[in-house]
mmCIF file of C-alpha atoms in Angstrom:
data_model
loop_
_atom_site.group_PDB
_atom_site.id
_atom_site.type_symbol
_atom_site.label_atom_id
_atom_site.label_comp_id
_atom_site.label_asym_id
_atom_site.label_seq_id
_atom_site.Cartn_x
_atom_site.Cartn_y
_atom_site.Cartn_z
ATOM 1 C CA MET A 1 -6.737 10.414 5.398
ATOM 2 C CA ARG A 2 -7.729 9.477 1.829
ATOM 3 C CA ILE A 3 -6.741 5.850 1.255
ATOM 4 C CA ALA A 4 -7.167 3.754 -1.876
ATOM 5 C CA ILE A 5 -7.312 -0.021 -1.614
ATOM 6 C CA ALA A 6 -7.126 -2.600 -4.389
ATOM 7 C CA SER A 7 -6.621 -6.331 -4.652
ATOM 8 C CA ASP A 8 -6.889 -9.320 -6.897
ATOM 9 C CA HIS A 9 -9.439 -12.124 -6.515
ATOM 10 C CA ALA A 10 -7.328 -13.924 -3.875
ATOM 11 C CA ALA A 11 -7.546 -10.991 -1.462
ATOM 12 C CA ILE A 12 -11.210 -9.955 -1.811
ATOM 13 C CA ASP A 13 -12.122 -10.945 1.747
ATOM 14 C CA LEU A 14 -9.119 -9.254 3.349
ATOM 15 C CA LYS A 15 -9.727 -6.137 1.249
ATOM 16 C CA ALA A 16 -13.346 -5.925 2.441
ATOM 17 C CA GLU A 17 -12.343 -6.365 6.075
ATOM 18 C CA LEU A 18 -9.560 -3.770 5.873
ATOM 19 C CA ARG A 19 -11.797 -1.321 4.000
ATOM 20 C CA GLU A 20 -14.406 -1.469 6.771
ATOM 21 C CA TRP A 21 -11.757 -1.208 9.483
ATOM 22 C CA LEU A 22 -10.216 1.855 7.810
ATOM 23 C CA ILE A 23 -13.639 3.511 7.586
ATOM 24 C CA GLU A 24 -14.224 2.771 11.292
ATOM 25 C CA GLN A 25 -10.887 4.485 11.996
ATOM 26 C CA GLY A 26 -12.240 7.619 10.294
ATOM 27 C CA HIS A 27 -10.485 7.382 6.940
ATOM 28 C CA GLU A 28 -12.007 8.068 3.533
ATOM 29 C CA VAL A 29 -11.549 4.877 1.516
ATOM 30 C CA ALA A 30 -11.730 4.348 -2.237
ATOM 31 C CA ASP A 31 -12.157 0.681 -3.115
ATOM 32 C CA LEU A 32 -10.660 0.233 -6.577
ATOM 33 C CA GLY A 33 -11.841 -3.347 -6.939
ATOM 34 C CA PRO A 34 -12.366 -5.989 -7.839
ATOM 35 C CA ASP A 35 -15.807 -6.714 -6.443
ATOM 36 C CA THR A 36 -15.988 -10.485 -6.945
ATOM 37 C CA THR A 37 -13.767 -13.538 -6.604
ATOM 38 C CA ASP A 38 -13.768 -14.027 -10.376
ATOM 39 C CA SER A 39 -10.189 -14.387 -11.581
ATOM 40 C CA VAL A 40 -8.517 -11.062 -12.472
ATOM 41 C CA ASP A 41 -5.010 -9.908 -13.329
ATOM 42 C CA TYR A 42 -3.375 -8.225 -10.327
ATOM 43 C CA PRO A 43 -1.309 -5.804 -12.470
ATOM 44 C CA ASP A 44 -4.503 -4.095 -13.659
ATOM 45 C CA PHE A 45 -5.454 -3.264 -10.079
ATOM 46 C CA GLY A 46 -1.896 -2.435 -9.029
ATOM 47 C CA TYR A 47 -1.585 0.074 -11.886
ATOM 48 C CA LYS A 48 -4.943 1.624 -10.975
ATOM 49 C CA LEU A 49 -3.881 1.982 -7.338
ATOM 50 C CA ALA A 50 -0.533 3.519 -8.286
ATOM 51 C CA SER A 51 -2.257 6.018 -10.552
ATOM 52 C CA VAL A 52 -4.549 7.440 -7.867
ATOM 53 C CA VAL A 53 -1.727 7.682 -5.345
ATOM 54 C CA ALA A 54 0.610 9.297 -7.884
ATOM 55 C CA ASP A 55 -1.949 11.917 -8.915
ATOM 56 C CA GLY A 56 -2.855 12.772 -5.310
ATOM 57 C CA THR A 57 -6.415 11.471 -5.393
ATOM 58 C CA ALA A 58 -5.377 9.196 -2.516
ATOM 59 C CA GLU A 59 -2.726 10.026 0.068
ATOM 60 C CA ARG A 60 -1.860 6.383 0.709
ATOM 61 C CA GLY A 61 -2.535 3.052 -0.955
ATOM 62 C CA VAL A 62 -3.070 -0.529 0.162
ATOM 63 C CA ALA A 63 -2.351 -3.285 -2.355
ATOM 64 C CA LEU A 64 -3.385 -6.874 -1.724
ATOM 65 C CA CYS A 65 -3.022 -10.149 -3.582
ATOM 66 C CA GLY A 66 -2.384 -13.749 -2.596
ATOM 67 C CA SER A 67 1.263 -13.209 -1.698
ATOM 68 C CA GLY A 68 1.502 -9.421 -1.994
ATOM 69 C CA ILE A 69 4.474 -9.841 -4.309
ATOM 70 C CA GLY A 70 2.881 -9.485 -7.736
ATOM 71 C CA ILE A 71 0.713 -6.511 -6.914
ATOM 72 C CA SER A 72 3.607 -4.722 -5.170
ATOM 73 C CA ILE A 73 5.724 -5.114 -8.303
ATOM 74 C CA SER A 74 2.958 -3.638 -10.455
ATOM 75 C CA VAL A 75 2.384 -0.701 -8.099
ATOM 76 C CA ASN A 76 6.100 0.072 -8.071
ATOM 77 C CA ARG A 77 6.168 0.469 -11.868
ATOM 78 C CA ASN A 78 4.941 4.029 -11.277
ATOM 79 C CA PRO A 79 7.984 6.184 -10.370
ATOM 80 C CA ALA A 80 5.905 8.432 -8.087
ATOM 81 C CA VAL A 81 4.900 5.530 -5.865
ATOM 82 C CA ARG A 82 6.898 3.638 -3.272
ATOM 83 C CA CYS A 83 5.135 0.417 -2.295
ATOM 84 C CA ALA A 84 6.619 -1.775 0.432
ATOM 85 C CA LEU A 85 5.655 -5.417 0.842
ATOM 86 C CA VAL A 86 5.151 -5.907 4.577
ATOM 87 C CA SER A 87 4.148 -8.761 6.850
ATOM 88 C CA GLU A 88 4.506 -7.232 10.309
ATOM 89 C CA PRO A 89 4.252 -3.763 11.881
ATOM 90 C CA LEU A 90 7.982 -3.012 12.142
ATOM 91 C CA SER A 91 8.403 -3.334 8.363
ATOM 92 C CA ALA A 92 5.384 -1.097 7.826
ATOM 93 C CA SER A 93 6.734 1.515 10.215
ATOM 94 C CA LEU A 94 10.237 1.482 8.718
ATOM 95 C CA ALA A 95 8.797 1.701 5.209
ATOM 96 C CA ARG A 96 7.277 5.032 6.203
ATOM 97 C CA GLU A 97 10.083 6.307 8.436
ATOM 98 C CA HIS A 98 13.031 5.531 6.152
ATOM 99 C CA ASN A 99 11.526 5.127 2.665
ATOM 100 C CA ASP A 100 8.538 7.481 2.727
ATOM 101 C CA ALA A 101 6.430 4.625 1.353
ATOM 102 C CA ASN A 102 3.047 5.854 0.170
ATOM 103 C CA CYS A 103 1.679 2.342 -0.411
ATOM 104 C CA ILE A 104 1.966 -0.976 1.319
ATOM 105 C CA ALA A 105 1.301 -4.426 -0.028
ATOM 106 C CA MET A 106 0.328 -7.527 1.885
ATOM 107 C CA GLY A 107 -0.439 -11.108 0.989
ATOM 108 C CA ALA A 108 -3.873 -12.388 1.953
ATOM 109 C CA ARG A 109 -2.623 -15.985 1.964
ATOM 110 C CA LEU A 110 0.254 -15.069 4.271
ATOM 111 C CA THR A 111 -1.020 -12.296 6.550
ATOM 112 C CA GLY A 112 -4.051 -12.687 8.794
ATOM 113 C CA SER A 113 -6.518 -9.869 9.268
ATOM 114 C CA ASP A 114 -5.319 -8.882 12.763
ATOM 115 C CA MET A 115 -1.714 -8.671 11.581
ATOM 116 C CA ALA A 116 -2.802 -6.768 8.460
ATOM 117 C CA LYS A 117 -4.602 -4.233 10.657
ATOM 118 C CA ALA A 118 -1.519 -3.877 12.860
ATOM 119 C CA CYS A 119 0.596 -3.277 9.751
ATOM 120 C CA LEU A 120 -1.855 -0.661 8.501
ATOM 121 C CA GLU A 121 -1.921 1.067 11.872
ATOM 122 C CA ALA A 122 1.889 1.313 11.901
ATOM 123 C CA PHE A 123 1.955 2.468 8.268
ATOM 124 C CA LEU A 124 -0.653 5.178 8.800
ATOM 125 C CA THR A 125 0.727 6.550 12.077
ATOM 126 C CA THR A 126 4.441 6.703 11.257
ATOM 127 C CA ASP A 127 5.915 9.873 9.770
ATOM 128 C CA PHE A 128 8.760 10.045 7.293
ATOM 129 C CA ALA A 129 11.975 10.926 9.140
ATOM 130 C CA GLY A 130 13.397 12.987 6.279
ATOM 131 C CA GLY A 131 16.963 14.094 6.867
ATOM 132 C CA ARG A 132 19.529 11.668 5.476
ATOM 133 C CA HIS A 133 16.718 9.502 4.120
ATOM 134 C CA GLN A 134 15.386 12.204 1.780
ATOM 135 C CA ARG A 135 18.351 11.995 -0.595
ATOM 136 C CA ARG A 136 17.865 8.254 -0.921
ATOM 137 C CA VAL A 137 14.115 8.531 -1.429
ATOM 138 C CA ASP A 138 14.686 11.121 -4.159
ATOM 139 C CA LYS A 139 16.842 8.588 -6.002
ATOM 140 C CA LEU A 140 14.016 6.057 -5.974
ATOM 141 C CA SER A 141 11.934 8.239 -8.285
ATOM 142 C CA ASN A 142 14.843 9.697 -10.207
ATOM 143 C CA PRO A 143 17.891 7.380 -10.471
ATOM 144 C CA GLU A 144 19.988 10.134 -12.105
ATOM 145 C CA THR A 145 19.783 12.247 -8.935
#
């Protein structure tokens, strides 16, 4: 799977660990930055991540910041992207199954690397259930539906 990953300065270490883990799992990973712990603005990286998921360059996205909250808000500004803030595997699985989430966000200050990997595993291996959920997902991108 083609996966894009982006963070802010607070999540550099978790991003690097998850990037390597995803590659070991056989995924193609695009690291959208940043590359240092110098202070950056998380919306810049959230918007970049949303753009590559929305245009199909990446099939899924992983957004990381200190809490996961700010970057998830910025990713969700793109109507073609559904980014769920998760902290454990059940949330990650339900985000895919019920909401057809194409991105997840996690907080590096709140989620350890083992839990983050478990969340990613659930997110990447769960299919969208469709059915009654499709109508609701359609409304997420088009409120007039």
